[in-house]
Amino acid sequence: MPGLAGARAAAQTVLQGGFSVGQEVVVELEDGECRKNEARIEKWIAAENKWQVALRGSRRQCNVEPTCLRLKAENDESEDANVEEREIGKDRPCSDALSKGDLVQCKINGVWEDASVLEVMDGALGKPRQVKIVSLADCIPKIVPLPYLRQKENYLFHRRRLEACSVARKKLLKQKITTTDVLSVLRLWAFAPNSMRGNVIPEGKSFVFSDTLGLISRRTNQKQCCESQLSRDYPDLMRLMCRWLKDNASAENEQEFPFTSINLNFAYNARLHRDSRNVGPSLLRAVGKFKGGRLIYYPDDDKTLKLEQLKSLSSKHRVSLDISKKFNLIDGNRAHGVEDFSGERFSVVFFSCGSYRSASKQLVRSIVNCGAIWPTPSSMSYFKGKLPSPRGYKPLVESKAPASKSRGQKRKAELEPATDHKLNSVGIKYKLIDYPHLHLNLTLGKVYSTASLAKRCRGDAGKLTALRRKLKNAA
């Protein structure tokens, strides 16, 4: 009975953890002499349901359970050989909120394969969490670090993107790319929900529709960079955006605007934030049929004041830009956000990745081939010179305080980090059912005390104020 024999073989493979004799592995035990040693699988001990492994660099052997083994190529210590492979899935990263049964993709032997999540496990100190998955191709369980996985992309989703790129290729044959051309392609493009841009996600939301083309910083090391998977898979979309900028650039500029990356946004108004992973000079343009949605920009923001303090300033300290008429130059590292709007709104942001100087020659060629204008000291200096140095807002705030000593002290107290004895109470505990978007590094489903939540705010007055409000609403 071949069917019965195949079922038995599959059951045996699952029992053995998908490992086989001769594989190079890493033994990871919580205690014992075999902890985190490289080894080679010798044989299967059926009586104990364990693998016998020979430790590298010695003649010792030990018997370990399959769950304590990890393929050497999948171990975190193989950083140099595997970091690029992990970064390939960066555009659709999996979060800690994975649960049993979720569909994901894992790169196996150079190919992204569909898999189902069996269990999410805690990682060692300083290491990413581990995920036990089962490949849908061979039904073999594997244990891989969370960064090795990416979200599974729907087939219709991918087909829409291919259709958008097909239209983009036809548009590129035109003598000049217009805003109407770009809008027609953006309407076809399928945006993926992005939960990784915590600094722009509006209050009360858990994700935004935002995609990045071109150069991106590695999440494992922000000083290094790689190419976005989107520009690898859909290069014609990036080429169209680059041609659009080139064909419609301001004649006043003596040099072409330098950029390595393009950010595409749809249907959300970014909350007040400062960009942290770009050099600064950014060109923005909004397209679509909408009302409102002007860009709020603080040109004199020198980062002395916190974002919550900037919001309390009068309107004369900020500018409101209509970026639907033309490209606008701002410093993305200074505070900016988007007003509420109604209708259909897309925005396109051209900027330079903060780690672009670490790019290899091959990577530079790939990005430039998609139409980017690689930054030079001359071009970057030229456009930074068009952005006057920020004067700061703190003196403006202090000058409002009356000469009276008592009232002056009151104004100073309002600008200092707030404290509240209620937040130091350990008795009240809360179970997290949705992210508060305060960058507190929380995990859904876990229980936190008010004291631990207050500690995670690290004295940030804005975070403490928002936390008190959220806890009050929860109560």
Coordinates of C-alpha atoms in Angstrom, one line a residue:
M1 CA 0.0 0.0 0.0
P2 CA 2.0 3.0 -1.3
G3 CA -0.3 5.5 0.3
L4 CA 0.1 4.0 3.8
A5 CA 3.9 3.9 3.3
G6 CA 4.0 7.5 2.3
A7 CA 1.9 8.6 5.3
R8 CA 4.3 6.7 7.6
A9 CA 7.3 8.3 6.0
A10 CA 5.7 11.8 6.3
A11 CA 4.9 11.1 10.0
Q12 CA 8.5 10.0 10.6
T13 CA 9.8 13.2 9.0
V14 CA 7.6 15.4 11.2
L15 CA 8.8 13.4 14.3
Q16 CA 12.4 14.0 13.3
G17 CA 11.8 17.7 12.9
G18 CA 12.6 17.7 9.2
F19 CA 16.3 17.0 9.8
S20 CA 18.3 14.2 8.1
V21 CA 21.7 12.4 8.6
G22 CA 24.7 14.5 7.5
Q23 CA 23.2 17.9 8.0
E24 CA 25.3 20.7 9.7
V25 CA 23.3 22.1 12.6
V26 CA 23.6 24.2 15.7
V27 CA 22.6 22.7 19.0
E28 CA 20.7 25.1 21.2
L29 CA 19.9 24.0 24.8
E30 CA 19.0 26.1 27.8
D31 CA 21.6 24.3 29.8
G32 CA 24.1 21.5 29.4
E33 CA 27.5 21.1 27.7
C34 CA 26.1 21.1 24.2
R35 CA 24.7 24.6 24.4
K36 CA 25.0 26.5 21.1
N37 CA 27.6 24.2 19.6
E38 CA 27.9 23.5 15.9
A39 CA 27.5 19.8 15.1
R40 CA 26.8 17.2 12.5
I41 CA 23.8 14.8 12.6
E42 CA 25.0 11.2 12.9
K43 CA 21.9 9.1 13.3
W44 CA 18.3 8.9 14.6
I45 CA 17.8 7.2 18.0
A46 CA 14.3 5.8 17.6
A47 CA 14.0 4.5 21.1
E48 CA 14.5 8.1 22.5
N49 CA 13.1 10.1 19.6
K50 CA 16.3 12.0 19.5
W51 CA 19.1 12.8 17.0
Q52 CA 22.7 11.8 17.8
V53 CA 25.0 14.6 16.9
A54 CA 28.8 14.9 16.8
L55 CA 30.0 18.2 18.2
R56 CA 32.4 20.1 15.9
G57 CA 36.0 20.4 17.2
S58 CA 35.7 17.4 19.5
R59 CA 35.0 13.7 19.5
R60 CA 32.0 14.0 21.8
Q61 CA 28.5 13.0 20.9
C62 CA 25.2 13.8 22.5
N63 CA 21.6 12.9 21.9
V64 CA 19.2 15.9 21.5
E65 CA 15.6 16.5 20.7
P66 CA 14.8 17.8 17.2
T67 CA 13.4 21.0 18.7
C68 CA 16.9 21.9 20.0
L69 CA 18.4 21.8 16.6
R70 CA 18.7 24.5 14.0
L71 CA 20.1 24.4 10.5
K72 CA 23.5 26.2 10.5
A73 CA 22.4 28.3 7.5
E74 CA 19.4 29.6 9.5
N75 CA 21.3 30.5 12.7
D76 CA 21.5 34.2 13.6
E77 CA 25.3 34.0 13.9
S78 CA 25.6 33.4 10.1
E79 CA 25.0 37.2 9.7
D80 CA 27.2 37.9 6.7
A81 CA 25.9 35.0 4.6
N82 CA 22.2 35.5 5.4
V83 CA 21.6 39.2 6.1
E84 CA 20.8 39.9 2.4
E85 CA 18.4 37.0 2.2
R86 CA 16.5 38.2 5.3
E87 CA 16.4 41.8 4.0
I88 CA 14.7 40.6 0.8
G89 CA 11.5 40.2 2.7
K90 CA 11.7 43.6 4.4
D91 CA 8.9 45.1 2.4
R92 CA 6.4 42.6 3.9
P93 CA 7.9 41.9 7.3
C94 CA 6.1 39.7 9.8
S95 CA 5.3 41.1 13.2
D96 CA 5.3 39.5 16.7
A97 CA 1.5 39.3 16.4
L98 CA 1.8 36.1 14.3
S99 CA -0.5 33.3 15.5
K100 CA -1.0 29.7 14.8
G101 CA -2.3 29.0 11.3
D102 CA -1.2 32.3 9.7
L103 CA 0.1 32.0 6.2
V104 CA 3.6 33.3 5.6
Q105 CA 6.5 32.9 3.2
C106 CA 10.0 31.6 4.0
K107 CA 13.0 31.6 1.6
I108 CA 14.2 28.0 1.2
N109 CA 17.0 27.2 -1.1
G110 CA 16.7 30.6 -2.8
V111 CA 13.0 30.4 -3.4
W112 CA 10.1 31.9 -1.4
E113 CA 7.8 29.1 -0.3
D114 CA 4.4 29.3 1.3
A115 CA 4.2 28.0 4.9
S116 CA 1.9 28.0 7.9
V117 CA 2.8 29.1 11.4
L118 CA 2.7 26.3 14.0
E119 CA 4.1 28.2 17.0
V120 CA 5.8 31.5 17.9
M121 CA 8.6 31.0 20.4
D122 CA 10.6 33.4 22.5
G123 CA 14.2 34.0 21.3
A124 CA 17.3 34.1 23.4
L125 CA 18.4 37.3 25.0
G126 CA 19.3 39.8 22.2
K127 CA 18.1 37.4 19.5
P128 CA 14.9 37.6 17.4
R129 CA 12.0 35.4 18.2
Q130 CA 11.8 32.0 16.7
V131 CA 8.9 30.7 14.6
K132 CA 8.0 27.1 14.0
I133 CA 6.5 26.7 10.5
V134 CA 5.5 23.9 8.2
S135 CA 6.2 24.2 4.5
L136 CA 3.1 23.8 2.4
A137 CA 5.3 22.3 -0.4
D138 CA 6.7 19.3 1.5
C139 CA 4.9 19.4 4.9
I140 CA 8.2 19.5 6.7
P141 CA 8.3 21.6 10.0
K142 CA 11.1 24.0 10.4
I143 CA 12.2 26.5 13.1
V144 CA 13.4 29.9 11.7
P145 CA 14.0 33.3 13.1
L146 CA 11.2 35.8 12.7
P147 CA 13.2 38.1 10.3
Y148 CA 13.4 35.2 7.8
L149 CA 9.7 35.3 7.2
R150 CA 7.5 37.7 5.2
Q151 CA 3.8 38.1 4.8
K152 CA 2.2 36.1 2.1
E153 CA 1.1 38.2 -0.8
N154 CA -2.3 37.5 -2.4
Y155 CA -2.1 36.5 -6.1
L156 CA -4.7 39.1 -7.2
F157 CA -2.7 41.6 -5.2
H158 CA 0.4 40.8 -7.2
R159 CA -1.5 40.8 -10.5
R160 CA -2.7 44.3 -9.8
R161 CA 0.8 45.5 -9.4
L162 CA 1.9 43.8 -12.6
E163 CA -0.9 45.6 -14.4
A164 CA 0.2 48.9 -13.0
C165 CA 3.8 48.3 -14.2
S166 CA 2.5 47.3 -17.6
V167 CA 0.7 50.6 -17.9
A168 CA 3.9 52.4 -16.6
R169 CA 6.0 50.8 -19.3
K170 CA 3.7 52.2 -22.0
K171 CA 3.7 55.7 -20.3
L172 CA 7.5 55.7 -20.4
L173 CA 7.4 55.7 -24.2
K174 CA 5.8 59.2 -24.1
Q175 CA 7.9 62.3 -24.6
K176 CA 6.8 63.8 -21.3
I177 CA 5.3 62.1 -18.2
T178 CA 2.4 64.1 -16.8
T179 CA 0.8 64.1 -13.4
T180 CA -2.3 62.5 -15.0
D181 CA 0.0 59.6 -16.2
V182 CA 1.3 59.1 -12.7
L183 CA -2.2 59.3 -11.1
S184 CA -3.6 56.6 -13.5
V185 CA -0.8 54.2 -12.5
L186 CA -1.1 54.9 -8.8
R187 CA -4.8 54.1 -9.0
L188 CA -3.9 50.7 -10.4
W189 CA -1.2 50.0 -7.8
A190 CA -2.1 47.7 -4.9
F191 CA -0.8 49.2 -1.6
A192 CA 0.0 46.7 1.1
P193 CA -1.0 47.6 4.8
N194 CA 2.2 48.8 6.4
S195 CA 2.4 48.6 10.2
M196 CA 6.1 49.3 10.4
R197 CA 5.9 53.1 10.0
G198 CA 5.0 53.8 13.6
N199 CA 6.1 57.5 13.5
V200 CA 3.4 58.4 10.8
I201 CA 0.5 56.1 11.7
P202 CA -2.5 58.3 12.8
E203 CA -3.8 57.9 16.3
G204 CA -6.2 55.0 16.5
K205 CA -4.9 53.2 13.4
S206 CA -2.7 50.1 13.3
F207 CA -1.3 50.5 9.8
V208 CA -1.0 52.8 6.8
F209 CA -0.9 52.3 3.0
S210 CA 2.7 53.2 2.3
D211 CA 5.4 51.6 0.0
T212 CA 9.0 52.5 -0.5
L213 CA 11.0 52.1 -3.8
G214 CA 14.7 52.2 -4.2
L215 CA 17.3 52.3 -1.4
I216 CA 16.3 51.4 2.1
S217 CA 18.2 51.0 5.4
R218 CA 18.6 47.5 6.8
R219 CA 16.6 46.9 10.0
T220 CA 19.5 44.8 11.3
N221 CA 21.9 47.7 10.9
Q222 CA 20.7 51.2 10.0
K223 CA 24.2 52.2 8.8
Q224 CA 23.9 49.7 6.0
C225 CA 21.5 49.7 3.1
C226 CA 19.9 47.4 0.4
E227 CA 17.5 47.7 -2.5
S228 CA 13.8 47.5 -1.8
Q229 CA 12.1 44.3 -3.0
L230 CA 9.4 46.5 -4.6
S231 CA 11.9 48.2 -7.0
R232 CA 13.4 44.8 -7.7
D233 CA 10.1 43.2 -8.6
Y234 CA 8.5 46.3 -10.2
P235 CA 11.3 48.5 -11.6
D236 CA 9.1 50.2 -14.1
L237 CA 7.0 51.9 -11.4
M238 CA 10.1 53.5 -10.0
R239 CA 11.3 54.5 -13.5
L240 CA 7.9 56.2 -14.1
M241 CA 8.2 58.2 -10.9
C242 CA 11.8 59.3 -11.7
R243 CA 10.8 60.4 -15.2
W244 CA 7.9 62.3 -13.8
L245 CA 10.2 64.3 -11.5
K246 CA 12.7 64.9 -14.2
D247 CA 10.1 66.1 -16.8
N248 CA 8.4 68.4 -14.3
A249 CA 11.3 69.7 -12.2
S250 CA 11.5 73.4 -11.4
A251 CA 13.6 75.4 -13.9
E252 CA 14.9 77.5 -11.0
N253 CA 17.2 74.7 -9.7
E254 CA 20.7 74.7 -11.1
Q255 CA 21.2 71.0 -10.3
E256 CA 19.0 68.0 -10.5
F257 CA 17.4 67.0 -7.2
P258 CA 19.4 64.0 -5.8
F259 CA 17.5 61.0 -4.4
T260 CA 17.9 57.3 -3.8
S261 CA 14.4 56.4 -2.7
I262 CA 10.7 57.1 -3.3
N263 CA 7.9 56.8 -0.8
L264 CA 4.4 56.2 -2.1
N265 CA 1.5 57.0 0.3
F266 CA -2.3 56.6 -0.1
A267 CA -5.4 57.4 1.9
Y268 CA -3.9 58.6 5.2
N269 CA -2.8 61.8 6.8
A270 CA 0.5 61.3 8.5
R271 CA 0.7 62.6 12.1
L272 CA 3.3 65.1 13.1
H273 CA 6.7 63.4 12.9
R274 CA 10.4 63.7 12.0
D275 CA 12.0 61.4 9.5
S276 CA 15.0 59.5 11.0
R277 CA 16.3 57.4 8.1
N278 CA 16.9 60.0 5.4
V279 CA 19.5 62.7 4.8
G280 CA 17.0 65.6 5.0
P281 CA 16.2 67.3 1.7
S282 CA 12.9 65.9 0.3
L283 CA 10.7 66.7 -2.6
L284 CA 7.0 66.1 -2.1
R285 CA 3.9 66.1 -4.3
A286 CA 0.3 65.1 -3.7
V287 CA -2.0 64.0 -6.5
G288 CA -5.6 62.9 -6.8
K289 CA -9.1 64.4 -6.2
F290 CA -9.2 65.6 -2.6
K291 CA -9.9 68.6 -0.4
G292 CA -7.7 69.6 2.5
G293 CA -4.6 67.5 3.0
R294 CA -2.1 70.4 3.2
L295 CA 1.4 69.7 4.5
I296 CA 2.1 71.2 8.0
Y297 CA 5.8 72.0 8.2
Y298 CA 7.9 73.5 11.0
P299 CA 10.9 75.1 9.1
D300 CA 12.6 76.3 12.3
D301 CA 12.4 72.9 14.1
D302 CA 15.8 72.2 15.6
K303 CA 14.5 69.2 17.6
T304 CA 14.9 71.2 20.9
L305 CA 11.2 70.9 21.6
K306 CA 9.2 67.7 21.5
L307 CA 6.5 67.1 19.0
E308 CA 3.8 67.6 21.6
Q309 CA 5.3 71.0 22.5
L310 CA 5.4 72.0 18.9
K311 CA 1.7 71.4 18.6
S312 CA 1.0 73.9 21.3
L313 CA 2.8 76.7 19.4
S314 CA 0.7 79.3 17.6
S315 CA 0.0 78.8 13.9
K316 CA 2.5 81.5 13.0
H317 CA 5.4 79.2 13.8
R318 CA 4.5 76.7 11.1
V319 CA 3.7 76.8 7.4
S320 CA 0.9 75.2 5.5
L321 CA 2.0 74.0 2.1
D322 CA -0.3 73.1 -0.8
I323 CA 1.7 70.3 -2.3
S324 CA -0.9 69.4 -4.9
K325 CA 0.1 72.2 -7.3
K326 CA 3.9 71.6 -7.5
F327 CA 6.9 69.8 -6.0
N328 CA 7.8 71.3 -2.6
L329 CA 11.2 71.1 -1.0
I330 CA 11.4 70.5 2.8
D331 CA 13.8 69.0 5.3
G332 CA 12.2 65.7 6.3
N333 CA 14.2 65.7 9.5
R334 CA 12.2 68.7 10.7
A335 CA 8.7 68.2 12.1
H336 CA 5.9 67.8 9.5
G337 CA 2.5 66.2 9.1
V338 CA -0.6 66.2 7.0
E339 CA -3.9 68.0 7.6
D340 CA -7.2 66.0 7.5
F341 CA -8.6 65.6 4.0
S342 CA -11.5 64.1 2.1
G343 CA -11.4 62.3 -1.2
E344 CA -8.7 60.4 -3.0
R345 CA -5.2 61.5 -2.0
F346 CA -1.8 60.0 -3.1
S347 CA 1.5 61.5 -2.1
V348 CA 5.0 60.9 -3.6
V349 CA 8.2 61.7 -1.6
F350 CA 11.6 61.7 -3.2
F351 CA 14.5 61.5 -0.6
S352 CA 17.9 60.1 0.0
C353 CA 18.4 57.1 2.3
G354 CA 20.5 58.0 5.3
S355 CA 22.9 55.1 4.8
Y356 CA 23.4 55.7 1.0
R357 CA 27.1 56.2 1.4
S358 CA 27.6 52.5 2.4
A359 CA 26.0 51.3 -0.8
S360 CA 28.2 49.0 -3.0
K361 CA 29.0 50.0 -6.6
Q362 CA 26.7 47.2 -7.8
L363 CA 23.9 48.5 -5.6
V364 CA 24.4 52.1 -6.8
R365 CA 24.2 50.9 -10.5
S366 CA 20.9 49.0 -9.8
I367 CA 19.3 52.1 -8.1
V368 CA 20.5 54.5 -10.8
N369 CA 19.3 52.1 -13.5
C370 CA 15.8 52.6 -12.1
G371 CA 16.1 56.4 -12.7
A372 CA 17.4 57.7 -9.4
I373 CA 19.8 60.7 -9.3
W374 CA 22.6 59.5 -6.9
P375 CA 23.6 62.2 -4.4
T376 CA 27.0 63.9 -4.7
P377 CA 28.6 66.3 -2.3
S378 CA 27.9 69.1 -4.7
S379 CA 24.2 68.4 -5.3
M380 CA 23.4 67.6 -1.6
S381 CA 25.1 70.8 -0.5
Y382 CA 23.2 72.8 -3.1
F383 CA 19.8 71.7 -1.9
K384 CA 20.7 71.8 1.8
G385 CA 21.7 75.4 1.1
K386 CA 18.1 76.1 -0.2
L387 CA 16.8 75.1 3.3
P388 CA 17.8 77.8 5.8
S389 CA 19.2 76.5 9.1
P390 CA 16.5 76.1 11.8
R391 CA 16.4 78.9 14.4
G392 CA 14.5 76.8 16.9
Y393 CA 11.3 77.6 18.8
K394 CA 12.4 77.4 22.4
P395 CA 13.3 81.1 22.8
L396 CA 9.9 82.0 21.2
V397 CA 8.1 80.0 23.9
E398 CA 10.1 81.4 26.8
S399 CA 9.6 85.0 25.6
K400 CA 5.8 84.6 26.1
A401 CA 6.3 84.1 29.9
P402 CA 5.5 87.3 31.9
A403 CA 8.1 89.0 33.9
S404 CA 6.4 87.9 37.1
K405 CA 8.5 85.3 38.9
S406 CA 5.6 83.1 40.0
R407 CA 4.0 83.0 36.5
G408 CA 7.5 82.5 34.9
Q409 CA 8.0 79.4 37.1
K410 CA 4.6 78.1 36.1
R411 CA 5.4 78.4 32.4
K412 CA 8.7 76.5 33.0
A413 CA 6.9 73.7 34.8
E414 CA 4.5 73.2 31.9
L415 CA 7.5 72.5 29.6
E416 CA 9.1 69.9 31.9
P417 CA 8.2 66.2 31.8
A418 CA 5.0 65.6 33.7
T419 CA 4.8 63.0 36.4
D420 CA 1.7 61.5 38.0
H421 CA 1.6 59.4 41.1
K422 CA -1.2 57.3 39.7
L423 CA 1.1 56.0 37.0
N424 CA 3.3 54.5 39.6
S425 CA 0.6 52.2 41.0
V426 CA 1.4 48.6 40.6
G427 CA -2.0 47.3 41.5
I428 CA -3.9 48.0 38.3
K429 CA -3.0 45.9 35.3
Y430 CA -4.1 46.0 31.7
K431 CA -4.2 43.4 28.9
L432 CA -3.1 44.8 25.6
I433 CA -5.7 44.3 22.9
D434 CA -4.5 46.9 20.4
Y435 CA -1.3 49.0 20.0
P436 CA -1.4 52.5 21.6
H437 CA 1.2 53.7 19.0
L438 CA 3.4 55.3 21.6
H439 CA 6.5 53.2 20.7
L440 CA 6.6 51.4 24.0
N441 CA 7.6 48.1 22.4
L442 CA 4.5 46.2 23.7
T443 CA 3.2 42.8 22.7
L444 CA -0.5 42.1 22.0
G445 CA -2.2 39.8 24.5
K446 CA 0.3 40.5 27.3
V447 CA -0.6 42.0 30.6
Y448 CA 1.2 45.2 31.9
S449 CA 1.0 47.1 35.1
T450 CA 0.7 50.9 35.1
A451 CA 4.2 51.1 36.6
S452 CA 5.7 49.1 33.8
L453 CA 3.9 51.2 31.2
A454 CA 5.1 54.4 32.8
K455 CA 8.6 53.2 33.0
R456 CA 8.6 52.5 29.2
C457 CA 7.8 56.1 28.6
R458 CA 11.3 57.0 29.9
G459 CA 10.2 60.4 31.2
D460 CA 8.7 61.6 27.8
A461 CA 6.0 64.1 28.8
G462 CA 4.0 63.6 25.6
K463 CA 4.0 59.8 26.0
L464 CA 3.0 60.0 29.7
T465 CA 0.1 62.4 28.9
A466 CA -1.1 60.2 26.1
L467 CA -0.7 57.1 28.3
R468 CA -2.8 58.6 31.1
R469 CA -5.5 59.4 28.7
K470 CA -5.6 55.9 27.2
L471 CA -5.6 54.3 30.6
K472 CA -8.5 56.5 31.7
N473 CA -10.5 55.5 28.6
A474 CA -9.7 51.9 29.2
A475 CA -11.0 52.1 32.7

